[in-house]
Amino acid sequence: MILYFSGTGNSEYVAKRIEKEIKSESLNLFKKIRNNDYSSLTSHNPWIIVVPTYAWRIPHIVHEWLIKTELHGNKDIYFVMTCGGSNGDSGKYLNKLCLDKGMNYKGCTSIIMPENYIALFKTPDKNEALKIIEQAQQSILNTIEYIRSDLSFPEPEITFKDKLNSSFINTIFYPMFVHSKKFYVTEECISCGKCENICPLGNIKLQNGKPNWGENCTHCMACICRCPKEAIEYGKHSKDISRYTCPK
């Protein structure tokens, strides 16, 4: 079974490509996480977790969900992480997670996809995004072949920088940067409620027809990138930057 979490569509695209090729069921974790649903799941096929890379690790909310949710049946588990550059030393923490759950860790691999972290970086336009996705096809096919062959993903060479990014930097990044304080809405808002409905943590509530952000934010960028009127901004950084959702 393929379990995926995707704010702007990159990880969903990769998950669906894997699903199509290996004929395995996929499940979007957004509703599970939003509803605090930790009911057990069963799969006779290997588990494949497809998620974005947040500060060189899997998203904290997905990690917490995996800790609390029993996965029955097949004990093999693969991790596929979409990223704009590197997933650092994330495998160290995923291996420990699997050991704690009694699962057989089959490795972690990264797929380079278009940048979507509009809170800090510039996102590509559609043509640039399509080129990056095309370049990712071979990595996706290689990933599928390892899974089909029941082989563990190759162990990447881990540098000191990778170790630092996934440990110390990840630890300080969340409390310093992952919050909703800079989100605000402009006059372009049409009170459609899409941001409220799409937030995986139920962190957005409409008040007098306008979104209001609570404190429980994971920076998935779903609200700002999927707003139909581009009425959501993140401080000054997001102004005049293209909103990104996977064009595939």
Short mmCIF file of C-alpha atoms in Angstrom, two decimals:
data_model
loop_
_atom_site.label_atom_id
_atom_site.label_comp_id
_atom_site.label_asym_id
_atom_site.label_seq_id
_atom_site.Cartn_x
_atom_site.Cartn_y
_atom_site.Cartn_z
CA MET A 1 0.00 0.00 0.00
CA ILE A 2 1.19 3.50 -0.87
CA LEU A 3 0.64 6.15 1.79
CA TYR A 4 1.26 9.71 0.68
CA PHE A 5 1.15 13.23 2.03
CA SER A 6 1.23 16.12 -0.43
CA GLY A 7 0.51 19.82 -0.01
CA THR A 8 1.00 21.04 -3.56
CA GLY A 9 0.96 17.80 -5.55
CA ASN A 10 4.60 16.73 -6.01
CA SER A 11 4.43 13.73 -3.71
CA GLU A 12 0.94 12.86 -4.92
CA TYR A 13 2.21 12.79 -8.50
CA VAL A 14 5.06 10.45 -7.59
CA ALA A 15 2.74 8.25 -5.51
CA LYS A 16 0.28 7.93 -8.39
CA ARG A 17 3.07 7.07 -10.82
CA ILE A 18 4.21 4.28 -8.50
CA GLU A 19 0.62 3.14 -8.00
CA LYS A 20 0.07 2.88 -11.75
CA GLU A 21 3.21 0.85 -12.36
CA ILE A 22 3.11 -1.61 -9.47
CA LYS A 23 -0.68 -1.85 -9.22
CA SER A 24 -0.78 -1.12 -5.49
CA GLU A 25 -3.49 0.76 -3.64
CA SER A 26 -2.71 4.33 -2.55
CA LEU A 27 -4.09 6.37 0.34
CA ASN A 28 -3.90 10.14 0.86
CA LEU A 29 -2.99 10.82 4.49
CA PHE A 30 -4.44 14.34 4.61
CA LYS A 31 -7.81 13.28 6.03
CA LYS A 32 -6.26 10.71 8.35
CA ILE A 33 -4.00 13.33 9.89
CA ARG A 34 -6.68 16.05 9.96
CA ASN A 35 -9.13 13.75 11.76
CA ASN A 36 -6.52 12.31 14.15
CA ASP A 37 -7.39 8.93 12.67
CA TYR A 38 -4.84 6.38 13.86
CA SER A 39 -6.91 3.30 13.08
CA SER A 40 -4.76 0.38 11.95
CA LEU A 41 -4.16 -0.43 8.29
CA THR A 42 -3.35 -3.73 6.58
CA SER A 43 -1.43 -4.41 3.38
CA HIS A 44 -0.19 -7.66 1.87
CA ASN A 45 2.16 -5.65 -0.36
CA PRO A 46 5.15 -3.64 0.89
CA TRP A 47 4.38 -0.28 2.45
CA ILE A 48 5.55 2.71 0.41
CA ILE A 49 5.55 6.10 2.13
CA VAL A 50 5.73 9.04 -0.30
CA VAL A 51 6.20 12.42 1.35
CA PRO A 52 7.89 15.79 0.83
CA THR A 53 11.14 16.66 2.54
CA TYR A 54 10.76 19.19 5.35
CA ALA A 55 14.12 20.45 6.63
CA TRP A 56 15.93 17.24 5.57
CA ARG A 57 13.48 14.86 7.28
CA ILE A 58 9.96 13.60 6.61
CA PRO A 59 7.26 16.00 7.89
CA HIS A 60 6.91 15.81 11.67
CA ILE A 61 3.16 15.28 11.40
CA VAL A 62 3.66 12.23 9.16
CA HIS A 63 6.32 10.86 11.50
CA GLU A 64 3.96 11.24 14.45
CA TRP A 65 1.10 9.61 12.53
CA LEU A 66 3.30 6.63 11.65
CA ILE A 67 4.33 6.22 15.28
CA LYS A 68 0.70 6.09 16.41
CA THR A 69 -0.70 3.94 13.58
CA GLU A 70 -0.33 0.15 13.46
CA LEU A 71 0.62 -1.20 10.02
CA HIS A 72 -0.33 -4.88 9.73
CA GLY A 73 0.47 -7.48 7.12
CA ASN A 74 3.65 -6.94 5.11
CA LYS A 75 6.60 -5.79 7.25
CA ASP A 76 8.65 -4.21 4.45
CA ILE A 77 8.51 -0.42 4.22
CA TYR A 78 10.03 1.95 1.65
CA PHE A 79 10.33 5.72 1.93
CA VAL A 80 10.24 7.98 -1.14
CA MET A 81 10.88 11.65 -0.45
CA THR A 82 10.30 14.44 -2.95
CA CYS A 83 12.58 17.42 -2.49
CA GLY A 84 14.08 20.48 -4.12
CA GLY A 85 17.62 19.42 -3.33
CA SER A 86 18.45 16.80 -0.69
CA ASN A 87 16.81 14.71 2.04
CA GLY A 88 19.98 14.86 4.13
CA ASP A 89 20.44 12.10 6.69
CA SER A 90 16.72 11.36 6.95
CA GLY A 91 17.34 7.64 6.56
CA LYS A 92 18.91 7.48 10.03
CA TYR A 93 15.65 8.59 11.65
CA LEU A 94 13.46 6.48 9.39
CA ASN A 95 15.49 3.38 10.17
CA LYS A 96 14.98 4.01 13.89
CA LEU A 97 11.26 4.56 13.33
CA CYS A 98 11.02 1.20 11.57
CA LEU A 99 12.95 -0.56 14.31
CA ASP A 100 10.58 0.89 16.91
CA LYS A 101 7.58 -0.32 14.90
CA GLY A 102 9.02 -3.76 14.16
CA MET A 103 9.12 -3.01 10.44
CA ASN A 104 11.76 -3.98 7.88
CA TYR A 105 13.34 -0.74 6.64
CA LYS A 106 13.90 -0.98 2.87
CA GLY A 107 15.63 2.35 2.53
CA CYS A 108 14.91 5.92 1.61
CA THR A 109 15.31 7.57 -1.78
CA SER A 110 14.82 11.13 -3.01
CA ILE A 111 13.09 12.41 -6.13
CA ILE A 112 14.03 15.96 -7.20
CA MET A 113 10.81 17.84 -7.96
CA PRO A 114 9.96 21.53 -8.47
CA GLU A 115 10.48 23.83 -5.48
CA ASN A 116 7.20 24.56 -3.70
CA TYR A 117 8.31 26.14 -0.43
CA ILE A 118 7.05 29.61 -1.22
CA ALA A 119 7.63 30.75 2.38
CA LEU A 120 11.40 30.86 1.77
CA PHE A 121 12.19 30.15 -1.87
CA LYS A 122 11.18 31.13 -5.38
CA THR A 123 8.91 28.68 -7.16
CA PRO A 124 9.29 27.83 -10.87
CA ASP A 125 6.85 28.84 -13.57
CA LYS A 126 4.90 26.10 -15.34
CA ASN A 127 7.44 25.51 -18.11
CA GLU A 128 10.33 25.28 -15.65
CA ALA A 129 8.31 22.93 -13.47
CA LEU A 130 7.52 20.63 -16.38
CA LYS A 131 11.22 20.41 -17.28
CA ILE A 132 12.13 19.44 -13.71
CA ILE A 133 9.38 16.82 -13.63
CA GLU A 134 10.59 15.40 -16.94
CA GLN A 135 14.11 15.17 -15.52
CA ALA A 136 12.69 13.29 -12.53
CA GLN A 137 11.21 10.49 -14.65
CA GLN A 138 14.31 8.30 -14.61
CA SER A 139 14.60 8.56 -10.83
CA ILE A 140 10.93 7.60 -10.52
CA LEU A 141 11.41 4.60 -12.83
CA ASN A 142 14.50 3.50 -10.90
CA THR A 143 12.53 3.74 -7.67
CA ILE A 144 9.73 1.63 -9.12
CA GLU A 145 12.20 -1.00 -10.31
CA TYR A 146 13.74 -1.41 -6.86
CA ILE A 147 10.29 -1.88 -5.34
CA ARG A 148 9.22 -4.33 -8.04
CA SER A 149 12.39 -6.35 -7.51
CA ASP A 150 11.92 -6.37 -3.72
CA LEU A 151 15.34 -4.72 -3.35
CA SER A 152 16.30 -2.14 -0.75
CA PHE A 153 17.11 1.32 -2.02
CA PRO A 154 20.88 1.95 -2.26
CA GLU A 155 22.40 3.59 0.80
CA PRO A 156 23.46 7.16 -0.12
CA GLU A 157 26.75 8.67 0.93
CA ILE A 158 26.04 10.84 3.96
CA THR A 159 28.17 13.93 4.56
CA PHE A 160 28.73 15.84 7.77
CA LYS A 161 26.49 18.56 6.33
CA ASP A 162 23.70 16.02 5.78
CA LYS A 163 23.98 14.88 9.40
CA LEU A 164 23.93 18.47 10.64
CA ASN A 165 20.93 19.42 8.49
CA SER A 166 18.79 16.47 9.59
CA SER A 167 19.66 16.83 13.27
CA PHE A 168 20.52 20.26 14.62
CA ILE A 169 19.09 22.35 11.75
CA ASN A 170 15.84 20.36 11.65
CA THR A 171 15.47 20.73 15.41
CA ILE A 172 15.77 24.52 15.36
CA PHE A 173 14.00 25.03 12.03
CA TYR A 174 10.56 23.98 13.20
CA PRO A 175 10.18 26.31 16.21
CA MET A 176 11.89 29.20 14.40
CA PHE A 177 10.23 29.05 10.98
CA VAL A 178 7.29 26.63 10.89
CA HIS A 179 4.43 28.80 12.07
CA SER A 180 1.50 30.64 10.53
CA LYS A 181 2.23 34.14 11.87
CA LYS A 182 3.11 35.57 8.45
CA PHE A 183 0.07 34.28 6.56
CA TYR A 184 -2.53 36.90 5.69
CA VAL A 185 -5.26 37.41 3.13
CA THR A 186 -5.72 40.26 0.67
CA GLU A 187 -8.83 41.92 -0.71
CA GLU A 188 -8.85 39.38 -3.54
CA CYS A 189 -10.30 36.76 -1.15
CA ILE A 190 -13.75 35.54 -2.28
CA SER A 191 -14.52 33.60 0.93
CA CYS A 192 -14.66 30.29 -0.96
CA GLY A 193 -13.36 28.33 2.05
CA LYS A 194 -10.95 26.20 0.02
CA CYS A 195 -8.05 27.03 2.35
CA GLU A 196 -10.10 25.95 5.36
CA ASN A 197 -11.11 22.68 3.74
CA ILE A 198 -7.68 21.76 2.40
CA CYS A 199 -5.60 22.33 5.53
CA PRO A 200 -4.42 18.90 6.79
CA LEU A 201 -4.36 20.12 10.39
CA GLY A 202 -7.67 22.00 10.42
CA ASN A 203 -5.62 25.08 11.28
CA ILE A 204 -7.65 27.55 9.20
CA LYS A 205 -11.09 28.81 10.14
CA LEU A 206 -13.16 31.36 8.26
CA GLN A 207 -14.14 34.31 10.43
CA ASN A 208 -16.47 36.84 8.83
CA GLY A 209 -15.73 35.15 5.54
CA LYS A 210 -11.95 35.49 5.81
CA PRO A 211 -9.37 32.84 6.78
CA ASN A 212 -7.80 32.98 10.20
CA TRP A 213 -4.75 30.85 10.92
CA GLY A 214 -4.28 29.06 14.23
CA GLU A 215 -0.98 27.96 15.75
CA ASN A 216 -0.96 24.38 14.43
CA CYS A 217 0.75 24.83 11.04
CA THR A 218 3.11 22.44 9.24
CA HIS A 219 4.02 24.71 6.27
CA CYS A 220 2.67 22.33 3.64
CA MET A 221 1.84 25.45 1.53
CA ALA A 222 -1.47 23.96 0.41
CA CYS A 223 -3.47 27.04 1.41
CA ILE A 224 -1.30 29.66 -0.26
CA CYS A 225 -0.60 27.66 -3.42
CA ARG A 226 -4.12 26.33 -3.96
CA CYS A 227 -6.02 29.57 -3.36
CA PRO A 228 -8.01 30.13 -6.61
CA LYS A 229 -7.54 33.92 -6.42
CA GLU A 230 -3.94 33.93 -5.10
CA ALA A 231 -5.31 36.00 -2.24
CA ILE A 232 -3.05 34.50 0.44
CA GLU A 233 0.39 35.93 1.10
CA TYR A 234 3.25 34.92 3.38
CA GLY A 235 4.83 38.11 4.67
CA LYS A 236 6.57 40.08 1.94
CA HIS A 237 8.37 37.09 0.46
CA SER A 238 5.49 35.57 -1.50
CA LYS A 239 4.52 38.76 -3.34
CA ASP A 240 4.97 38.44 -7.11
CA ILE A 241 6.10 34.80 -6.76
CA SER A 242 4.28 32.18 -8.81
CA ARG A 243 2.03 29.88 -6.80
CA TYR A 244 2.95 26.27 -7.37
CA THR A 245 0.87 23.15 -7.76
CA CYS A 246 2.15 20.16 -9.67
CA PRO A 247 1.20 20.73 -13.32
CA LYS A 248 1.09 16.96 -13.96
#
